[in-house]
Amino acid sequence: MPPLSRSGSPPRRSPRLAALLALVLLAALPALPPVTAAPASAAPAGAILDPVPGKPVESGLGVVVEEYASFPRTEPVPGPVTDARLRRHARINHLSELPDGSGRMAVPDLNGRLYLVQNGRPAVYLDLPAAVGPAFFASRGLGSGLGFAAFAPDFRRTGRFYTVHTEQAAATAARPDFVQRSTVNYHGVVTEWTAADPAAAVFAGSRRELLRIGFTGGGHGIQQIDFNPTARPGESDYGLLYIAVGDGAQGLNNGEPQDLTLPHGKLLRIDPRGRSGANGRYGVPPANPFTARPGALGEIYAYGMRDPHRFSWDRAWPHRLRLGHIGEHAVEGVYEVRAGDNLGWSEREGAFVYDKSAADACERLRPLPEDDARYGYVYPVAAYDHDPPANWNCRSDVGRAIVGGFAYRGQLVPALRGTYLYGDLVDGRLFYSETGAMRRGSQRLAATYSLMLFDRAGQRVTMRSLAGDTRVDMRLGQDAQGELYLLSKANGKIWKITGSRAFAACDTTGATLTQLTAERNWAPVTPAKWRFPSGRVTLAEAGVARPGPRRPYEYAVLTAGPPLGSVRIDAEVRLDTPVEISNRDVVIVFGHRSDTRFSYVHLSSDNTIYPHNGIFVVDDADRLRIDHQWDGRTGAEPAVVDAAWHSVRVVHCADSGEIAVYADGSRHPLMTAVDRRAGTGRVGFGSFDNVGSLRALTVSGKPSAAGRSPSGVSGKPPSVR
């Protein structure tokens, strides 16, 4: 991904705060920010309209998924539900394995049931609304209800586990331990449960309330509670409970995520067995970063968050803690979080100044000040930008909201070891970044790669097709072996990732054709427009539109060799139309059967209109775009933007219909598609209404039995006139 912007005018600090920071430094302690938010810097000129330019890189790698479990339909309690996004089959929210060696998986449903799953069969372990009473609330706010369950690392011996759920303030007499400064409408409640028999299939035992936090809004509540699974008995982090607290959907306006006197917009760390906390029911670990700071909550581990949505520890040393963070305006980020970190919200979104005063919704992100490092904000190690509402007309172009995931250290998918998997919870796209490239303080984000999904039969699927809905509500889970799972609220199902599959990796050996640039090997649409200088094939004069289906105006078919099914085309291409002219293009033809039945790859300097820079099929009808990269507004990054030669590889697998296009030696495809209409045929080169050249052409593939002469050279070429 491109580097983040780091220019602009600095924010202002008071002399008193500067002096305080100096004293802290002299005391040889980490630089700590003030208890309350620093004044926002004056909005510099130059809004950032596209904070993370480009789209995720298509990896060319897919994971194989198999259905693991299916859950019964549930309804939000107590109702009525006014938000259609809460009307899901089952609001399953996470999957984790109990730390007792039983192989049982815990799956909470926001609507109130905690399931244990064994051998793919879910059974209700705890009915939370029945246990806590009528104050339980899951009918408003996407995270309301039974949000999470975390089993203590010594659960097998102690039977202790923890849940977080939502209660409506008006329905309970309980008083929160902490509240936002506005009216409190909801409570997030962390509860400790102790099972009388940890091996029992249904919970029976006792409970006690650990912590209660009041929220104004129904969103961005307590999103996750969890233990560090990499900590061992005797280590300082063992048995400590981390609590990801959102800003209650209020941080945009009140600055509370920067206020160290409140837990909102923070990652907390507490000792559930201690008693030194604010209410005497939990402890504050002495090693927490703000325990010695007057006025600050000792429970705070890190702060400056809007909606921290899933954190996890890498099982490989040094066990980094990574957190997915849902942005307000555009930036969906993955952070490596350490004690005392400030992620910046709502002074920052991602690595940008967040300008609350901007009237135009597209102009709220601004460059960082030149001396930004002095303020100690921590920025993402990987990020993509989410697509805002259509009426904003901004340039952000990927996804809707991030869901954090896991660094993969399992055994079933060797190709993914050493990567961090995450996704977009709304549309269900799955991404990864290389953990080695996710570096704190780097001027460059780790690249975000897209992962494909396949079923057991090798058919390409998507989370939308598996969930049966355009809103997937995807989450990720992990078992004790480090293997990963995908969950969807849309249909209440879980799939396990069981393997990987390379896209368009078919066998294209059989016939190999080289030294193909002689004029005798080509059949152009209009021969007078073509030149064949030594080692090159050149379309020297632009073509013109012809009757019939819309298709490239001018191209030449390679007549040497037999027609090919599965085929690999390697070549170098150059656009000879001057660079200053827009919409420059050349095309690579494959699967050519006639002038109205073939497929082609369009390599263009533009990717913002339908006919450009994509994969197309002509089947006795106007060309149809089939590449996965086209989203209705933009396609893959432009393939050729200059006057230089560029290497291109096109692979077409006849059996699966998979098509992959590579540019300039990249191991990741620029474009991909699946189309079984692209059958056996010939290859070619051309353009719509531009000029260009081809050289270094090699074609290899599986010959078609029909049309192959005894000499291995086909007879009469198909007509293109």
XYZ file of C-alpha atoms in Angstrom:
721
model
C 0.000 0.000 0.000
C 1.165 3.586 -0.610
C 2.789 5.543 2.204
C 0.617 7.573 4.510
C 0.611 11.353 4.230
C 2.662 13.150 6.881
C 2.524 16.870 6.172
C 0.484 19.877 7.304
C 0.340 22.328 10.183
C 0.957 21.218 13.803
C -1.581 21.167 16.613
C -1.019 23.478 19.575
C -0.054 22.453 23.116
C -0.167 24.598 26.223
C 3.074 25.465 28.068
C 1.751 23.677 31.150
C 1.273 20.414 29.249
C 4.688 20.780 27.634
C 6.236 21.168 31.063
C 4.394 18.124 32.310
C 5.711 16.040 29.433
C 9.239 17.275 30.130
C 8.978 16.193 33.762
C 7.793 12.775 32.701
C 10.738 12.380 30.358
C 13.142 13.461 33.075
C 11.681 10.793 35.304
C 12.635 8.213 32.625
C 9.024 7.101 32.165
C 7.235 6.637 28.819
C 5.843 9.847 27.347
C 2.234 10.033 28.552
C -0.479 12.239 27.052
C -2.712 14.491 29.118
C -5.719 13.203 31.005
C -8.078 15.072 28.694
C -7.948 15.495 24.937
C -5.364 17.774 23.400
C -6.753 20.729 21.459
C -7.435 19.832 17.845
C -5.072 21.404 15.368
C -6.380 24.019 12.992
C -7.559 22.271 9.863
C -4.776 22.515 7.287
C -5.438 22.924 3.612
C -5.639 19.868 1.405
C -8.312 17.339 2.305
C -7.414 13.669 1.825
C -10.114 12.349 -0.482
C -8.709 8.858 -1.001
C -6.854 7.927 2.206
C -5.672 4.477 1.084
C -5.333 4.692 -2.716
C -5.925 1.581 -4.737
C -7.646 -1.655 -3.931
C -6.412 -4.730 -2.101
C -3.989 -6.767 -4.179
C -5.560 -9.870 -5.702
C -3.397 -12.619 -4.207
C -4.325 -15.368 -6.643
C -4.723 -17.599 -3.596
C -7.937 -19.063 -2.315
C -8.927 -20.917 0.833
C -11.117 -23.994 0.850
C -14.039 -23.780 3.283
C -16.276 -26.532 4.615
C -19.451 -26.041 6.614
C -18.763 -26.728 10.272
C -21.978 -25.886 12.133
C -25.444 -24.412 11.651
C -27.378 -22.651 14.409
C -31.122 -22.326 15.057
C -32.956 -19.089 14.373
C -33.141 -16.639 17.257
C -34.791 -13.261 17.781
C -33.542 -10.135 19.559
C -34.781 -9.724 23.124
C -37.068 -8.093 24.132
C -38.095 -6.462 20.833
C -39.493 -4.771 18.894
C -36.656 -4.444 16.384
C -36.643 -1.291 14.278
C -33.250 -1.812 12.635
C -33.376 -4.332 9.785
C -29.681 -5.110 10.329
C -30.619 -6.886 13.568
C -33.012 -9.253 11.792
C -30.535 -12.056 11.232
C -30.970 -15.813 11.296
C -28.745 -16.054 14.361
C -26.425 -13.302 15.581
C -23.464 -15.604 16.223
C -20.531 -13.404 17.051
C -17.349 -15.418 17.675
C -15.866 -18.893 17.971
C -13.149 -20.008 20.386
C -12.083 -23.319 21.862
C -12.453 -23.965 25.570
C -9.015 -24.211 27.236
C -9.791 -27.589 28.803
C -8.699 -30.058 26.138
C -12.276 -31.163 25.415
C -12.358 -29.782 21.868
C -15.584 -27.912 22.628
C -16.092 -24.582 20.865
C -17.848 -21.623 22.495
C -20.115 -19.543 20.236
C -22.129 -16.621 21.671
C -25.298 -15.437 19.954
C -26.031 -11.757 20.608
C -29.687 -12.660 21.047
C -28.782 -14.320 24.344
C -27.616 -17.908 23.976
C -24.111 -19.189 24.649
C -23.560 -22.383 22.672
C -20.975 -25.094 23.047
C -20.223 -26.900 19.795
C -18.680 -30.341 19.610
C -18.198 -32.275 16.382
C -20.122 -29.557 14.570
C -23.247 -29.878 16.730
C -24.262 -26.805 18.773
C -26.107 -27.050 22.078
C -27.177 -24.274 24.433
C -24.802 -24.056 27.385
C -26.196 -20.894 28.985
C -29.391 -18.923 28.352
C -28.299 -15.463 29.447
C -31.676 -13.624 29.380
C -33.124 -16.330 31.608
C -30.182 -16.010 33.985
C -29.896 -12.226 34.295
C -33.547 -11.239 33.982
C -35.685 -8.817 31.955
C -33.066 -6.063 31.830
C -31.173 -8.064 29.176
C -31.366 -6.080 25.946
C -30.503 -7.035 22.355
C -33.010 -5.059 20.289
C -31.112 -1.906 19.337
C -27.486 -1.392 18.383
C -25.526 -3.820 16.234
C -23.444 -5.048 19.185
C -26.196 -5.210 21.802
C -26.961 -8.461 23.619
C -24.568 -11.263 24.552
C -21.485 -9.809 22.950
C -18.723 -12.184 23.940
C -17.614 -15.052 26.162
C -14.073 -15.684 27.405
C -13.042 -18.788 29.320
C -10.310 -18.398 31.926
C -7.081 -20.237 31.089
C -7.606 -22.409 34.199
C -11.279 -23.112 33.381
C -10.737 -26.870 33.510
C -9.853 -26.558 37.203
C -11.864 -23.522 38.328
C -14.900 -23.536 35.997
C -14.630 -19.754 35.620
C -15.631 -17.945 32.446
C -16.763 -14.412 31.626
C -19.417 -12.809 29.469
C -20.358 -9.312 28.425
C -23.959 -8.365 27.746
C -26.134 -5.270 27.331
C -28.898 -4.065 29.632
C -31.305 -1.203 29.126
C -30.714 1.440 31.795
C -34.430 2.055 32.280
C -35.020 -1.632 33.032
C -32.532 -2.046 35.874
C -31.891 -0.478 39.268
C -28.179 -1.269 39.004
C -25.791 1.671 38.859
C -22.839 1.664 36.445
C -19.295 1.880 37.784
C -18.455 4.337 34.983
C -20.724 6.504 32.821
C -20.465 8.770 29.838
C -21.125 12.437 30.440
C -24.372 12.377 28.467
C -27.533 10.555 29.480
C -26.894 6.860 30.074
C -29.304 4.639 28.149
C -27.492 1.307 28.119
C -25.197 -0.684 30.367
C -22.407 -3.018 29.274
C -22.021 -5.672 31.969
C -19.051 -7.996 32.463
C -20.020 -11.062 34.509
C -17.982 -13.867 36.045
C -19.595 -17.320 36.003
C -18.327 -20.322 37.933
C -19.451 -23.732 36.721
C -19.967 -26.335 39.417
C -18.794 -28.963 36.913
C -16.534 -27.558 34.179
C -17.087 -30.686 32.062
C -20.907 -30.411 32.135
C -22.818 -29.906 28.887
C -25.143 -27.298 30.464
C -24.059 -24.590 32.887
C -24.984 -24.870 36.535
C -23.244 -22.760 39.111
C -22.908 -19.205 40.369
C -22.298 -15.759 38.932
C -21.114 -12.382 40.112
C -20.979 -9.023 38.400
C -17.471 -7.812 37.719
C -17.878 -4.462 36.012
C -20.691 -2.291 34.629
C -20.146 0.597 32.173
C -22.861 3.062 31.157
C -23.250 4.192 27.537
C -25.263 6.916 25.893
C -25.660 5.254 22.497
C -26.596 1.735 21.536
C -23.513 1.228 19.356
C -19.781 0.874 20.021
C -20.216 -0.748 23.414
C -18.023 -3.451 24.933
C -16.994 -5.337 21.810
C -14.752 -8.072 23.189
C -13.347 -9.560 26.382
C -10.476 -12.035 26.244
C -7.441 -13.570 27.897
C -3.980 -13.642 26.368
C -3.697 -17.305 25.274
C 0.071 -17.044 24.875
C 0.658 -16.171 28.561
C 1.768 -19.029 30.795
C 1.262 -19.528 34.539
C 3.646 -17.314 36.438
C 3.909 -14.734 33.645
C 2.614 -11.223 34.332
C -0.174 -11.385 31.729
C -1.529 -14.767 32.779
C -5.177 -14.644 33.891
C -5.646 -10.940 33.104
C -8.814 -9.988 31.259
C -8.664 -7.535 28.363
C -11.835 -5.529 27.653
C -12.312 -3.605 24.390
C -14.648 -0.690 25.113
C -16.024 1.418 22.269
C -16.872 5.100 22.462
C -20.612 4.540 22.749
C -20.955 6.212 19.328
C -20.233 9.523 21.084
C -16.497 10.010 20.644
C -16.852 12.017 17.456
C -18.385 14.894 19.384
C -17.183 14.656 22.976
C -13.536 13.614 22.819
C -13.993 10.969 25.522
C -11.692 8.416 23.833
C -8.815 10.811 24.686
C -9.994 11.281 28.290
C -8.024 9.010 30.610
C -10.564 9.437 33.423
C -13.135 7.337 31.519
C -13.052 3.800 30.089
C -14.870 4.682 26.860
C -12.839 4.285 23.685
C -10.213 2.232 25.532
C -8.700 -1.216 25.792
C -8.794 -2.123 29.488
C -6.831 -4.792 31.326
C -8.031 -6.041 34.706
C -7.400 -8.875 37.131
C -10.770 -10.595 37.610
C -9.566 -12.209 40.842
C -8.271 -8.983 42.391
C -10.078 -6.400 44.499
C -8.222 -3.103 43.924
C -10.526 -1.863 41.145
C -12.975 1.005 41.382
C -15.809 -1.175 42.714
C -13.732 -3.675 44.678
C -14.805 -6.621 42.515
C -11.699 -6.837 40.300
C -8.066 -5.788 40.469
C -5.920 -3.287 38.577
C -2.662 -4.925 37.427
C 0.281 -2.896 38.772
C 2.046 -3.161 35.396
C -0.724 -1.284 33.582
C 0.693 1.868 31.968
C -1.367 4.539 33.779
C -1.504 3.233 37.351
C 0.905 5.952 38.538
C -0.789 8.743 36.629
C -2.888 11.011 38.900
C -6.508 11.141 37.748
C -6.111 8.427 35.111
C -7.875 5.063 35.288
C -5.362 2.391 36.109
C -7.524 -0.094 34.216
C -6.579 1.483 30.860
C -4.106 -0.462 28.724
C -4.445 1.610 25.503
C -6.822 4.341 24.330
C -8.005 6.637 21.527
C -10.456 4.156 19.961
C -13.790 4.493 18.240
C -14.967 0.923 17.709
C -12.276 -1.668 18.512
C -13.565 -4.707 16.703
C -11.666 -7.861 17.573
C -8.176 -8.226 18.932
C -5.919 -11.266 19.111
C -2.395 -12.303 20.010
C 0.046 -13.827 17.560
C 1.001 -17.308 18.751
C 4.509 -16.800 17.379
C 7.036 -14.900 19.443
C 6.950 -12.012 20.326
C 3.175 -12.585 20.576
C 2.107 -9.220 19.196
C -1.388 -7.964 20.041
C -3.238 -6.825 16.907
C -6.595 -5.051 16.844
C -9.084 -4.234 14.085
C -10.497 -0.729 14.359
C -13.660 0.458 12.556
C -13.287 4.008 11.291
C -15.760 6.882 11.277
C -15.075 8.434 7.913
C -13.039 6.078 5.776
C -10.088 4.263 7.383
C -10.421 0.633 8.467
C -7.214 -0.144 10.326
C -5.242 -2.970 11.883
C -3.080 -1.800 14.792
C -0.303 -3.461 16.702
C -1.185 -2.398 20.241
C 1.202 -2.024 23.155
C 0.727 -0.758 26.694
C 0.078 2.990 26.786
C -0.715 3.363 23.071
C -2.968 6.169 21.829
C -4.674 5.308 18.530
C -5.721 8.942 18.155
C -9.504 8.938 17.866
C -11.134 11.449 17.590
C -8.186 13.722 16.844
C -6.987 11.180 14.285
C -8.559 8.629 12.015
C -5.931 6.235 10.796
C -2.813 8.277 10.061
C -4.734 11.457 9.305
C -6.002 14.480 11.197
C -9.756 14.168 11.645
C -11.384 17.547 11.035
C -14.760 17.545 12.773
C -15.536 21.048 11.497
C -15.419 20.214 7.777
C -18.836 20.825 6.250
C -18.140 18.488 3.341
C -18.233 14.879 4.508
C -15.534 14.008 1.973
C -13.069 16.521 3.381
C -12.747 15.460 7.015
C -9.358 13.802 6.676
C -6.331 16.096 6.584
C -2.558 15.575 6.391
C -0.635 15.039 9.599
C 1.392 17.933 10.981
C 5.112 17.819 10.331
C 5.909 17.394 14.033
C 3.227 14.791 14.608
C 5.682 12.311 16.142
C 6.011 14.445 19.276
C 2.407 13.716 20.266
C 2.822 9.954 20.379
C -0.136 8.745 18.329
C 0.068 5.178 17.028
C -1.067 4.467 13.478
C -2.216 1.358 11.587
C 0.178 -1.271 10.325
C -2.359 -2.259 7.648
C -5.509 -0.513 6.433
C -8.074 -0.158 3.701
C -10.617 2.582 3.156
C -14.311 1.925 3.489
C -16.862 2.955 0.929
C -18.968 5.777 2.392
C -22.648 6.339 1.589
C -23.197 6.909 -2.126
C -24.405 10.474 -1.662
C -21.018 11.456 -0.198
C -19.406 10.886 -3.608
C -16.001 10.388 -1.979
C -13.155 8.345 -3.436
C -12.863 5.712 -0.745
C -13.335 2.405 -2.459
C -13.191 -0.769 -0.362
C -15.548 -2.488 2.054
C -17.708 -1.108 4.861
C -16.301 -2.103 8.278
C -13.299 -4.166 9.348
C -13.392 -7.237 11.522
C -10.063 -8.071 13.111
C -8.763 -11.601 12.826
C -5.744 -13.739 13.606
C -2.150 -14.345 12.634
C -2.273 -17.773 11.019
C 0.027 -20.331 12.627
C -1.986 -23.476 11.857
C -1.127 -26.543 9.771
C -3.954 -26.913 7.234
C -3.016 -23.927 5.041
C 0.792 -23.717 4.757
C 0.496 -20.983 2.113
C -0.946 -18.633 4.751
C 1.501 -19.195 7.580
C 2.936 -15.900 8.720
C -0.022 -13.868 7.512
C -2.663 -11.985 9.475
C -6.200 -12.755 8.234
C -8.992 -10.222 8.636
C -12.001 -9.142 6.638
C -14.878 -6.817 5.989
C -17.736 -7.820 8.237
C -20.448 -6.354 5.997
C -19.622 -7.671 2.529
C -17.667 -10.699 3.713
C -14.437 -10.163 1.802
C -11.438 -11.905 3.322
C -8.024 -10.223 3.387
C -4.546 -10.902 4.661
C -1.325 -9.000 5.247
C 2.163 -10.392 5.733
C 2.984 -10.152 9.439
C 6.598 -9.316 8.608
C 5.431 -6.232 6.708
C 3.142 -5.002 9.522
C 5.661 -2.688 11.189
C 4.852 -0.079 13.815
C 6.076 3.385 12.924
C 6.648 2.518 9.289
C 5.921 5.148 6.672
C 4.308 2.428 4.563
C 1.320 0.229 5.284
C 1.611 -3.516 4.841
C -0.089 -4.513 1.605
C -3.633 -5.828 1.885
C -4.254 -8.948 -0.220
C -7.630 -10.379 -1.211
C -8.325 -14.061 -0.653
C -10.697 -16.112 -2.791
C -12.939 -18.814 -1.347
C -13.588 -22.281 -2.776
C -15.864 -25.097 -1.701
C -14.737 -28.716 -1.390
C -15.538 -29.366 -5.047
C -13.198 -26.597 -6.134
C -15.962 -24.206 -7.157
C -15.345 -20.557 -6.402
C -17.744 -19.150 -3.806
C -18.035 -15.935 -1.838
C -19.179 -15.271 1.692
C -22.205 -13.573 0.197
C -23.130 -16.701 -1.744
C -22.480 -18.921 1.282
C -24.503 -16.635 3.567
C -27.280 -16.107 1.014
C -27.285 -12.364 1.658
C -25.459 -9.242 0.508
C -24.934 -8.310 4.166
C -22.832 -11.163 5.507
C -22.114 -9.966 9.066
C -18.894 -12.000 9.027
C -16.705 -12.763 12.018
C -13.611 -14.944 12.390
C -12.863 -17.600 14.979
C -9.902 -19.766 15.924
C -9.439 -23.157 17.574
C -6.651 -24.367 19.836
C -4.641 -25.653 16.858
C -4.659 -22.218 15.256
C -7.094 -23.175 12.495
C -9.571 -20.526 11.419
C -13.342 -20.330 10.984
C -15.716 -17.924 9.241
C -19.089 -17.038 10.786
C -22.138 -15.351 9.298
C -25.087 -13.911 11.173
C -27.043 -13.806 7.912
C -27.794 -17.542 7.939
C -26.285 -18.576 11.272
C -23.586 -20.834 9.822
C -19.898 -21.426 10.467
C -17.337 -22.655 7.934
C -13.885 -24.016 8.679
C -10.895 -23.125 6.493
C -9.466 -26.539 5.606
C -6.976 -25.867 2.820
C -5.877 -23.593 0.031
C -6.076 -23.515 -3.734
C -4.113 -21.460 -6.251
C -6.300 -19.723 -8.821
C -5.826 -20.592 -12.512
C -3.091 -23.112 -11.708
C -4.039 -25.581 -14.452
C -1.640 -27.551 -16.624
C -0.921 -25.658 -19.848
C 1.801 -27.959 -21.171
C 1.381 -29.775 -24.464
C 2.115 -27.418 -27.323
C 4.587 -24.542 -27.030
C 4.790 -21.915 -29.779
C 7.618 -19.386 -30.063
C 9.141 -17.096 -32.709
C 5.661 -16.078 -33.810
C 6.036 -12.496 -35.012
C 6.384 -13.200 -38.742
C 3.544 -11.859 -40.873
C 2.670 -15.338 -42.187
C 1.543 -16.365 -38.678
C -1.170 -13.732 -38.389
C -4.629 -13.098 -39.812
C -5.628 -9.461 -39.157
C -9.088 -7.993 -39.465
C -7.621 -5.295 -41.732
C -4.171 -6.392 -43.016
C -3.288 -2.893 -44.306
C -3.250 -1.562 -40.740
C -0.556 -3.967 -39.546
C 3.249 -4.035 -39.684
C 5.609 -6.889 -38.834
C 9.086 -5.449 -38.250
C 11.754 -7.827 -36.965
C 10.593 -9.407 -33.696
C 7.406 -7.346 -33.367
C 3.740 -7.332 -34.300
C 2.500 -3.757 -34.652
C -0.974 -2.357 -35.110
C 0.116 0.833 -36.847
C -3.271 2.368 -37.624
C -6.259 2.546 -35.317
C -9.246 0.424 -36.179
C -12.827 1.583 -36.648
C -16.090 0.195 -35.340
C -17.639 -2.621 -37.350
C -21.173 -4.000 -37.638
C -22.208 -6.680 -35.213
C -21.518 -7.115 -31.508
C -19.432 -4.487 -29.747
C -15.889 -5.828 -29.657
C -12.298 -4.678 -30.321
C -12.231 -2.759 -33.585
C -9.005 -4.207 -34.877
C -7.094 -7.370 -33.967
C -5.040 -10.116 -35.558
C -5.405 -13.844 -34.827
C -2.354 -16.073 -34.461
C -2.750 -18.839 -37.058
C 0.378 -20.829 -36.200
C -0.164 -24.011 -34.237
C -3.395 -25.701 -33.225
C -6.382 -24.212 -31.423
C -5.776 -24.437 -27.668
C -7.959 -25.141 -24.654
C -6.114 -24.388 -21.443
C -3.526 -21.840 -22.511
C -0.802 -19.563 -21.191
C 0.153 -16.472 -23.168
C 3.378 -14.618 -22.329
C 4.267 -11.424 -24.166
C 5.479 -7.880 -23.904
C 3.119 -5.129 -25.031
C 3.471 -1.420 -25.610
C 0.904 1.295 -26.166
C 2.058 3.404 -29.114
C -0.709 5.982 -28.781
C 0.786 9.108 -27.141
C 0.568 9.100 -23.342
C -1.257 12.426 -23.238
C -4.248 10.843 -24.978
C -6.704 9.271 -22.525
C -8.256 5.819 -22.776
C -5.256 4.157 -24.418
C -5.555 0.379 -24.745
C -4.418 -2.863 -26.287
C -6.097 -6.270 -26.054
C -4.940 -9.882 -25.782
C -7.391 -12.279 -27.436
C -7.882 -15.913 -26.393
C -10.448 -18.637 -27.061
C -11.098 -17.184 -30.548
C -13.581 -19.280 -32.560
C -14.957 -16.589 -34.853
C -15.165 -12.833 -35.178
C -18.193 -12.795 -32.870
C -17.153 -15.509 -30.418
C -13.996 -14.954 -28.372
C -12.652 -13.604 -25.102
C -10.128 -10.865 -24.509
C -8.131 -9.041 -21.872
C -8.335 -5.271 -22.127
C -5.132 -3.550 -20.942
C -5.810 0.139 -20.530
C -4.457 3.320 -18.980
C -7.887 3.928 -17.442
C -9.907 1.797 -15.015
C -12.927 3.967 -14.261
C -15.301 3.133 -17.106
C -16.913 -0.147 -17.954
C -15.093 -1.026 -21.204
C -11.577 -0.448 -19.857
C -8.948 -2.578 -18.145
C -10.890 -5.762 -17.639
C -11.668 -9.252 -18.921
C -14.466 -9.552 -21.476
C -16.302 -12.164 -23.490
C -17.960 -11.724 -26.895
C -20.520 -14.469 -27.512
C -22.578 -13.373 -30.529
C -23.608 -10.381 -28.424
C -22.071 -7.132 -27.190
C -18.984 -7.686 -25.053
C -19.697 -8.584 -21.436
C -17.333 -7.718 -18.605
C -16.571 -10.690 -16.339
C -13.544 -9.799 -14.182
C -13.913 -9.882 -10.419
C -12.174 -6.538 -9.993
C -14.926 -4.431 -11.552
C -17.167 -3.113 -8.753
C -19.466 -0.956 -10.844
C -17.219 2.091 -10.554
C -13.599 1.015 -10.967
C -11.652 -2.020 -12.038
C -8.128 -3.254 -11.422
C -5.331 -0.720 -11.347
C -4.492 0.587 -14.853
C -2.226 -1.909 -16.617
C -0.250 0.477 -18.830
C 0.138 4.205 -18.151
C 3.337 5.032 -20.053
C 5.131 4.365 -23.343
C 7.345 1.536 -22.055
C 7.164 -2.182 -22.782
C 5.248 -4.203 -20.190
C 5.288 -7.953 -19.672
C 1.868 -9.618 -19.610
C 0.790 -13.160 -18.850
C -2.720 -14.491 -19.499
C -3.731 -17.921 -18.201
C -7.017 -19.550 -19.169
C -8.052 -22.908 -17.669
C -10.592 -24.532 -19.955
C -12.006 -27.009 -17.432
C -12.607 -24.595 -14.559
C -13.116 -21.453 -16.646
C -10.579 -19.613 -14.469
C -8.760 -16.719 -16.095
C -5.844 -14.801 -14.573
C -3.914 -11.829 -15.935
C -0.473 -10.883 -14.602
C 1.524 -7.742 -15.368
C 5.190 -6.812 -15.079
C 6.331 -10.015 -13.430
C 4.033 -9.843 -10.417
C 3.195 -13.163 -8.774
C -0.212 -11.726 -7.916
C -2.798 -11.448 -10.701
C -3.897 -8.019 -11.845
C -7.271 -9.390 -12.949
C -9.211 -12.618 -12.477
C -12.427 -14.079 -13.844
C -14.329 -17.341 -14.198
C -16.123 -18.063 -17.457
C -16.691 -21.481 -19.002
C -17.790 -19.986 -22.315
C -14.153 -19.187 -23.083
C -13.506 -22.533 -24.727
C -10.918 -23.879 -27.121
C -9.675 -21.369 -29.659
C -6.838 -19.200 -30.858
C -5.030 -16.233 -29.415
C -4.528 -12.752 -30.818
C -3.545 -9.142 -30.269
C -5.181 -5.805 -31.069
C -6.963 -2.715 -29.775
C -10.227 -0.853 -29.900
C -9.220 2.460 -31.495
C -5.545 2.811 -30.540
C -2.198 1.587 -31.848
C 0.318 -0.657 -30.135
C 2.947 -3.365 -30.433
C 3.645 -6.884 -29.196
C 6.923 -8.820 -28.913
C 8.518 -11.798 -27.118
C 5.358 -13.855 -27.594
C 5.237 -17.430 -26.287
C 2.045 -19.489 -26.308
C 1.702 -22.836 -24.560
C -1.367 -24.931 -24.016
C -3.433 -28.031 -24.490
C -4.255 -28.600 -28.179
C -7.790 -29.316 -29.189
C -8.272 -32.726 -30.788
C -10.586 -31.153 -33.363
C -8.803 -29.017 -35.933
C -5.308 -30.381 -35.239
C -3.435 -31.499 -38.333
C -0.927 -34.388 -38.291
C 1.911 -31.878 -38.500
C 0.700 -30.120 -35.373
C -0.282 -27.030 -37.378
C -3.920 -26.282 -37.961
C -5.420 -25.982 -41.330
C -7.404 -22.960 -42.513
C -7.573 -20.248 -39.803
C -10.933 -18.947 -38.688
C -12.201 -15.990 -40.660
C -11.994 -12.595 -38.990
C -13.135 -10.522 -41.935
